[in-house]
Coordinates of N, CA and C in Angstrom, one line a residue:
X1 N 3.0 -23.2 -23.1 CA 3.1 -22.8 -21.7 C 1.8 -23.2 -21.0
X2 N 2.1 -23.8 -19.6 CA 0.8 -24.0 -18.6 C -0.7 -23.4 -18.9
X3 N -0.3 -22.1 -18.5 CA -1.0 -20.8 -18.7 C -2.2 -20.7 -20.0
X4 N -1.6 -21.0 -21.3 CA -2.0 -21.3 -22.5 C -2.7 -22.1 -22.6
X5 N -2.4 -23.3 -22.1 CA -3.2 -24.5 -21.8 C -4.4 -24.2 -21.4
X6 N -4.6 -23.8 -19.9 CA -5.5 -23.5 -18.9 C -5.9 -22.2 -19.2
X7 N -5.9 -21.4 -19.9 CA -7.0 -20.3 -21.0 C -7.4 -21.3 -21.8
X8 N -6.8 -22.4 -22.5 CA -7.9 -22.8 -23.5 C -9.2 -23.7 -23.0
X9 N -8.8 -24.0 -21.7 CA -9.5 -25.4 -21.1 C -10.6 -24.0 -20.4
X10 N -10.2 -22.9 -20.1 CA -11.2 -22.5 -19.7 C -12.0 -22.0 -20.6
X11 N -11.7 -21.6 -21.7 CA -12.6 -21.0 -22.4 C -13.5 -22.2 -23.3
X12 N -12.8 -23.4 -23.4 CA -14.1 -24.3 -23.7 C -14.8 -24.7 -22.3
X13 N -14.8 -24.5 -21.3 CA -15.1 -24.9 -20.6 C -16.7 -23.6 -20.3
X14 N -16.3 -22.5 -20.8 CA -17.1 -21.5 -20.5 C -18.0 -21.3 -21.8
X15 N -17.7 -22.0 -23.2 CA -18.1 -22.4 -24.4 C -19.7 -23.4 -23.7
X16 N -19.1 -24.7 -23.0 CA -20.1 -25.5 -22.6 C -21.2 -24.9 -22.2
X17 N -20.4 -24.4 -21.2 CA -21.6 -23.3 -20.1 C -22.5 -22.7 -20.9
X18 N -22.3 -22.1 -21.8 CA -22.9 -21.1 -22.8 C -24.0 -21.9 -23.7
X19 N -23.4 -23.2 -24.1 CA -24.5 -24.3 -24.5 C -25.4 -24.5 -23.7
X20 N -25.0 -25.1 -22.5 CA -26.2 -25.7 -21.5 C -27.0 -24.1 -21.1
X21 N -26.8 -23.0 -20.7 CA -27.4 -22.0 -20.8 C -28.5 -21.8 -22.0
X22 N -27.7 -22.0 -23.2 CA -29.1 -22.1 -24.3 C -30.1 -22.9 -24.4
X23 N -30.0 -23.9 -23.7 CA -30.7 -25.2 -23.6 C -31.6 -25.2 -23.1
X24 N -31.5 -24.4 -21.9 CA -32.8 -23.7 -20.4 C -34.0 -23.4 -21.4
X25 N -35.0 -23.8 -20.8 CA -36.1 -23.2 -21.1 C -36.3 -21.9 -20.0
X26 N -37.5 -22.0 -20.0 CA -38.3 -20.7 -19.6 C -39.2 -20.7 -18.2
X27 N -38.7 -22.3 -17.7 CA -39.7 -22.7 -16.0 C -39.2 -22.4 -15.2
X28 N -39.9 -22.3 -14.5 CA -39.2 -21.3 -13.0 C -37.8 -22.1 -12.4
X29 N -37.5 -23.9 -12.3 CA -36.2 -24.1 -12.5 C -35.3 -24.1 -13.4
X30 N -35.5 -23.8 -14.4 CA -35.1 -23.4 -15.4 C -34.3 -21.9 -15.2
X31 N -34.6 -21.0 -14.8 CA -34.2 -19.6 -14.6 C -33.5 -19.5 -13.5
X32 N -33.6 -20.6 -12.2 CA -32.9 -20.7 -11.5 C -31.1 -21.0 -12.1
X33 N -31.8 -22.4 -12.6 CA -30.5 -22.7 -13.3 C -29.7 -22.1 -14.2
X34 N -30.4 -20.9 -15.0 CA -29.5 -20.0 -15.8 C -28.8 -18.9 -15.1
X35 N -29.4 -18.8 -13.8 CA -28.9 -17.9 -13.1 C -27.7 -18.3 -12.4
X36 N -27.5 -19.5 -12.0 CA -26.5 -20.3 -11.5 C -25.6 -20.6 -12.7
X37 N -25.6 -21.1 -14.1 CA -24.7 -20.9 -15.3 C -24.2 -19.3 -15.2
X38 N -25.1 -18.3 -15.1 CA -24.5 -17.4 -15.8 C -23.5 -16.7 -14.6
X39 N -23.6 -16.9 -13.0 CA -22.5 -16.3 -12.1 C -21.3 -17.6 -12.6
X40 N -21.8 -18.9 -13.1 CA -20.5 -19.5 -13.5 C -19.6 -19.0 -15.1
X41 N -20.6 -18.6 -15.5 CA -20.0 -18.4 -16.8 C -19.3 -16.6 -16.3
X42 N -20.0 -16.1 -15.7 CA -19.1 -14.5 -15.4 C -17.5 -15.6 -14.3
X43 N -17.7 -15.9 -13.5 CA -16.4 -16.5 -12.8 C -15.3 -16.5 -13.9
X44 N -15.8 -17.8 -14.9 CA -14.6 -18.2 -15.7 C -14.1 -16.9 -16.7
X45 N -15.2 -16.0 -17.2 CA -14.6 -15.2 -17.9 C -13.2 -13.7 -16.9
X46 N -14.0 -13.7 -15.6 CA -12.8 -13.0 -14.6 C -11.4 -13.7 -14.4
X47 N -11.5 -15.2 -14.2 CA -10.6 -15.9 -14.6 C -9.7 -15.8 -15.6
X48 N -10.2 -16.0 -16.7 CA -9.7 -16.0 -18.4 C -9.0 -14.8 -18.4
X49 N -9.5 -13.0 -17.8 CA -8.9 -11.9 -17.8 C -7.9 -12.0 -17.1
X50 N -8.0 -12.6 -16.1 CA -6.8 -12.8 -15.4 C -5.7 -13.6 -15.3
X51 N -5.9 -14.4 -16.1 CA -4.7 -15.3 -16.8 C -4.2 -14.8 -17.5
X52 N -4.9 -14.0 -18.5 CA -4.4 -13.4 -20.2 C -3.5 -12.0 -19.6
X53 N -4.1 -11.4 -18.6 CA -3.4 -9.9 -18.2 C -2.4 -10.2 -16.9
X54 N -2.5 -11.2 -16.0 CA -1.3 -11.3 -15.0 C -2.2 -10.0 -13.9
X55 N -2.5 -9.8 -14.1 CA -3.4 -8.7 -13.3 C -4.7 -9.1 -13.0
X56 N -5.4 -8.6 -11.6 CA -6.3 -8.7 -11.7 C -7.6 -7.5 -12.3
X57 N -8.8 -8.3 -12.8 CA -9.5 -7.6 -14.1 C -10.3 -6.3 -13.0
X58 N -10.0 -5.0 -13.5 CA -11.1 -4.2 -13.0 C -10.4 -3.1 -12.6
X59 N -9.2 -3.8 -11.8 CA -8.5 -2.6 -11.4 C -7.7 -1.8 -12.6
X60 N -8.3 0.0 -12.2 CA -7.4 0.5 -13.8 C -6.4 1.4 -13.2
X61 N -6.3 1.8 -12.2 CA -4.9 2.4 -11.2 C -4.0 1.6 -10.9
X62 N -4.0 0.2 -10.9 CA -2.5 -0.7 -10.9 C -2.6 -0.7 -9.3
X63 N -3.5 -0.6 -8.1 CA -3.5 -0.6 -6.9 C -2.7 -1.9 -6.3
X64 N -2.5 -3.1 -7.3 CA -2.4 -4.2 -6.8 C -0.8 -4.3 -6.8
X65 N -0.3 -3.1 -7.7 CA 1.0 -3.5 -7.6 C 1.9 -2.2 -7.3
X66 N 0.8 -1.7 -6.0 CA 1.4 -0.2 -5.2 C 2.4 -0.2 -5.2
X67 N 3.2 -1.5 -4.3 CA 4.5 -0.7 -4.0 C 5.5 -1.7 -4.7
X68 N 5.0 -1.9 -5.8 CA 6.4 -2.8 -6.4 C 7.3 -2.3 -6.7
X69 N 7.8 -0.7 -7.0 CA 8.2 0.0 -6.9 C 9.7 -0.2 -5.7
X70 N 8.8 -0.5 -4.4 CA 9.6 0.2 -3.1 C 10.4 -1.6 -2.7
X71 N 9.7 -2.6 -3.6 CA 10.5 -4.2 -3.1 C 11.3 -4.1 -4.3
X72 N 10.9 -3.5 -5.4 CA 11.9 -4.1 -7.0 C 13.3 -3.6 -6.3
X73 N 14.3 -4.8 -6.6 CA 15.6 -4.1 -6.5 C 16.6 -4.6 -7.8
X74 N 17.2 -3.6 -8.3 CA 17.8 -3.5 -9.4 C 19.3 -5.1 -8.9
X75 N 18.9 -6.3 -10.4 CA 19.9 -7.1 -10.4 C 21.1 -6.9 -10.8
X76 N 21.8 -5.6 -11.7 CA 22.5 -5.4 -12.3 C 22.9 -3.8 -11.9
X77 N 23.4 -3.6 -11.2 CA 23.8 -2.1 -10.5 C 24.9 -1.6 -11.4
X78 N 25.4 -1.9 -12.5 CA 26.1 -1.1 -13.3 C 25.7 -0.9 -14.6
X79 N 24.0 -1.1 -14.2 CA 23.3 -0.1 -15.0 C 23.1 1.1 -14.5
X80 N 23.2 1.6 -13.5 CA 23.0 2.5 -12.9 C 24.2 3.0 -12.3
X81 N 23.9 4.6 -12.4 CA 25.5 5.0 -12.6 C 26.2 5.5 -10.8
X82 N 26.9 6.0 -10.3 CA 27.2 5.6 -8.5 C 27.3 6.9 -8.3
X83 N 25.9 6.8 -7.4 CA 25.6 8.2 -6.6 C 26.4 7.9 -5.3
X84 N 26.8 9.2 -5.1 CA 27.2 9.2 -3.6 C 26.1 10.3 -2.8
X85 N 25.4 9.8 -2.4 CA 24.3 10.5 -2.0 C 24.0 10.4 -0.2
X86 N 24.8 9.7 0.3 CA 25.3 9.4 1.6 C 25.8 11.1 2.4
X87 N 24.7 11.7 3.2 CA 24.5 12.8 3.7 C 25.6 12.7 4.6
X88 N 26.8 13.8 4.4 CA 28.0 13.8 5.7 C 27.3 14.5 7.0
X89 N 28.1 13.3 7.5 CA 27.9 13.5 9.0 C 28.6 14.7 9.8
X90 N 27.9 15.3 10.7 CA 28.4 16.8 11.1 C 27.5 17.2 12.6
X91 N 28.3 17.6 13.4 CA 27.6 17.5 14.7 C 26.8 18.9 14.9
X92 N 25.0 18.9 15.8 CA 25.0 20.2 15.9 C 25.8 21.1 16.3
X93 N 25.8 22.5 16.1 CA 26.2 23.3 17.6 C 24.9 23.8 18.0
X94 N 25.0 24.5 19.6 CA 24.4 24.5 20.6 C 23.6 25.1 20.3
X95 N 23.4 26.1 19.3 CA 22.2 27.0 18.8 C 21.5 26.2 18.1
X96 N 21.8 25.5 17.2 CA 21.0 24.6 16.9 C 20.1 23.2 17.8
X97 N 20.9 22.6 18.7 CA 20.0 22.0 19.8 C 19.3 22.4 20.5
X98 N 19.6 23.5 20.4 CA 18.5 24.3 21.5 C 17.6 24.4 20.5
X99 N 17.3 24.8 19.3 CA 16.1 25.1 18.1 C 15.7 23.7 18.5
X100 N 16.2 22.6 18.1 CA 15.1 20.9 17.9 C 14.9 21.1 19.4
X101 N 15.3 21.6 20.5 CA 15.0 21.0 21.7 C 13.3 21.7 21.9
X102 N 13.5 23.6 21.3 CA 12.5 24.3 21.4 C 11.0 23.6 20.2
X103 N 11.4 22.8 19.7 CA 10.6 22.5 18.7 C 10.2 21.3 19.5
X104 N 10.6 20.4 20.4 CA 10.3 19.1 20.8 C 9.9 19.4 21.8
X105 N 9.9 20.4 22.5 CA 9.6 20.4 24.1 C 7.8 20.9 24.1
X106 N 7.3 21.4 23.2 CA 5.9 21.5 22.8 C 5.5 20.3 22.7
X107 N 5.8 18.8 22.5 CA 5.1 17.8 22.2 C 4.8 17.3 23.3
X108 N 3.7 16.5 23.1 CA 3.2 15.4 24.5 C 4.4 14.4 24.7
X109 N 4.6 14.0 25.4 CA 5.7 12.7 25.6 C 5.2 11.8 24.7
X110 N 3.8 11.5 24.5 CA 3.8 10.4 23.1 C 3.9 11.0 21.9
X111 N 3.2 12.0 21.7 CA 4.1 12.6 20.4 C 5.2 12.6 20.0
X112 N 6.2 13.2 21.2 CA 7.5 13.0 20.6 C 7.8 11.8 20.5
X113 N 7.6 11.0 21.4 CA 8.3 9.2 21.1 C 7.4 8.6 19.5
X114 N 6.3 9.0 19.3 CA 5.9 8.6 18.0 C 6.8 9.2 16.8
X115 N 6.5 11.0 16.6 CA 7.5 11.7 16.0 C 8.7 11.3 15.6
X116 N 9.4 11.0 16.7 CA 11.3 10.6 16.4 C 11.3 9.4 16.3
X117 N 10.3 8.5 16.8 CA 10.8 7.1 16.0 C 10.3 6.9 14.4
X118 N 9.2 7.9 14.2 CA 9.2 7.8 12.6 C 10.1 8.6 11.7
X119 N 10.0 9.6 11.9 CA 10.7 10.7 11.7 C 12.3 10.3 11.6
X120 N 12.5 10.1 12.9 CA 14.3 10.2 12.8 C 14.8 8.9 12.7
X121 N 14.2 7.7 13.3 CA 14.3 6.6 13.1 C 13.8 5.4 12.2
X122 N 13.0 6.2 11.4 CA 11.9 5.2 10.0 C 11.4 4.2 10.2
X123 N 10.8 3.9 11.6 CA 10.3 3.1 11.9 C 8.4 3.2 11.3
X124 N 8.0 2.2 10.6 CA 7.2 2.7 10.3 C 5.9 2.6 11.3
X125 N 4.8 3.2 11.0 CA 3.7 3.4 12.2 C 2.9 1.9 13.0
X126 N 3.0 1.0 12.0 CA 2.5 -0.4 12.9 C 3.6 -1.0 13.7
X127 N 5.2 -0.6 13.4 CA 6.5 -1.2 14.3 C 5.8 -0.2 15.5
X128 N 5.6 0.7 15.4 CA 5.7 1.9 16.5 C 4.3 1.6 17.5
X129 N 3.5 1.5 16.5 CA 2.1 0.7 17.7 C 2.4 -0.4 18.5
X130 N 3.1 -1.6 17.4 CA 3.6 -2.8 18.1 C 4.5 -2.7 19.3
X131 N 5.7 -1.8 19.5 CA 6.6 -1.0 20.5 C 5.7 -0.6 21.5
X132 N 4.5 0.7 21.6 CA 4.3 1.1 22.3 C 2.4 0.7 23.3
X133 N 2.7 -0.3 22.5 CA 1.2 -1.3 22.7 C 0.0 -0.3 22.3
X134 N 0.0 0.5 21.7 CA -1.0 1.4 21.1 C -1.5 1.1 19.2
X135 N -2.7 1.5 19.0 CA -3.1 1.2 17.7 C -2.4 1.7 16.9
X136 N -2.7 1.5 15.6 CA -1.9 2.4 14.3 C -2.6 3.7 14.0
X137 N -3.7 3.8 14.2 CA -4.4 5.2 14.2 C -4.1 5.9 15.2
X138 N -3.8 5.9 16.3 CA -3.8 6.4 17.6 C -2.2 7.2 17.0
X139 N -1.4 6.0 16.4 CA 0.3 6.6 16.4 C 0.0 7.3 15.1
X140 N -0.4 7.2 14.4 CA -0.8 8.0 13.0 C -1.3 9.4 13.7
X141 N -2.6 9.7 14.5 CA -2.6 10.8 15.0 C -1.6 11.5 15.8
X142 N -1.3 10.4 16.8 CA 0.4 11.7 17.4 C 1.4 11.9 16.3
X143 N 1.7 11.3 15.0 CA 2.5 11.8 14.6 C 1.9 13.3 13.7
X144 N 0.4 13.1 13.4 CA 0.0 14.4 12.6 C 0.0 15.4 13.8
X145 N -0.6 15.0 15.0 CA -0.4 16.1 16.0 C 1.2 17.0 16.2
X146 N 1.9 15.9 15.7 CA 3.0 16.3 16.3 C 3.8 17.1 15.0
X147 N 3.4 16.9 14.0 CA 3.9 17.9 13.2 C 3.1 19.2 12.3
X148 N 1.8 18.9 13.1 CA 1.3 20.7 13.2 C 1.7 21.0 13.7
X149 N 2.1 21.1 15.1 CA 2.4 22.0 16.1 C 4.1 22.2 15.7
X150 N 4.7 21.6 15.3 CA 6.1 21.5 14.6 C 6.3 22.6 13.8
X151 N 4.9 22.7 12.7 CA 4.9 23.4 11.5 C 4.5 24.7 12.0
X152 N 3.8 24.4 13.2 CA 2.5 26.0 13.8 C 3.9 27.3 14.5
X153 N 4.9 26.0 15.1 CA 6.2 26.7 16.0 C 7.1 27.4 14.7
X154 N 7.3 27.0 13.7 CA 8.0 27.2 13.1 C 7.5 28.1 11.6
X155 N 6.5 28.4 11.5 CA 5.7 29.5 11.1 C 5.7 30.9 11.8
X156 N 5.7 30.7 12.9 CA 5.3 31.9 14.2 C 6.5 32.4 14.6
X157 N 8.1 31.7 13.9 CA 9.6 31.8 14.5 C 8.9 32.7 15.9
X158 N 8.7 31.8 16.7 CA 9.2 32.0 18.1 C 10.5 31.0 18.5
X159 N 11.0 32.1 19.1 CA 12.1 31.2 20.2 C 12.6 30.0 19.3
X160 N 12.1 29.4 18.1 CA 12.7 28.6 17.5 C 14.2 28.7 16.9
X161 N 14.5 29.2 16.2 CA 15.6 29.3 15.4 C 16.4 30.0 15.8

């Protein structure tokens, strides 16, 4: 394989380095120059880990492959057995609209437009800054604003429910 190849080319290659490094004396260019071998000889060995592991070397939480998880999609779906997990649809009644209404009418008009497009619409928070020409921290805070006060109304059952 490629890969195999180019571990072995690098590791004589970082072999060399390691020679010419021993070679240096002890003069002030000299020390220079070992000092310039040895960020080359650390390079090739970060390299080398990273060929050999497909990962990059250092990280030990797997950060780099966060959400592989949320892209991987299953090629063979009768491995997996058929949920019907599709929530039936059912209309409120009016006691209940009036509860979301009493829960939504506390919000700033940007909160709620931040709120229910993430919330009810999944839009996530950079679509929602890009929509409302506002930052992602700005919509990140109306949405935390918007569901303390959500949580603060619905702790205190006023008039909610």
């Amino acid at each position: 394989m490629w890969v195999n190849r180019m571990i072995i080319e690098y590791e004589d290659g970082r072999k060399d380095l390691q020679r010419i490094k021993n070679n240096l004396g002890d003069s002030e260019i000299d020390k220079m120059d070992k000092s310039q071998v040895n960020g080359m000889i650390n390079d090739m060995s970060f390299a080398i880990d990273w060929m050999r592991t497909g990962r990059r070397p250092g990280n030990l939480r797997g950060i780099d492959r966060r959400s592989v998880y949320q892209r991987t999609a299953l090629v063979d779906m009768d491995l997996m057995p058929i949920l019907n997990i599709q929530p039936d649809t059912r209309e409120l009644d009016e006691k209940e609209k009036q509860a979301l209404v009493n829960m939504l009418i506390d919000l700033s008009h940007r909160e709620r437009q931040c709120y229910l497009l993430h919330m009810a619409q999944g839009w996530s928070m950079q679509e929602i800054a890009d929509e409302l020409n506002i930052k992602k921290p700005t919509v990140q805070k109306f949405i935390e604003r918007a569901k303390k006060k959500i949580k603060r109304k619905l702790s205190c059952h006023t008039n909610v429910i």
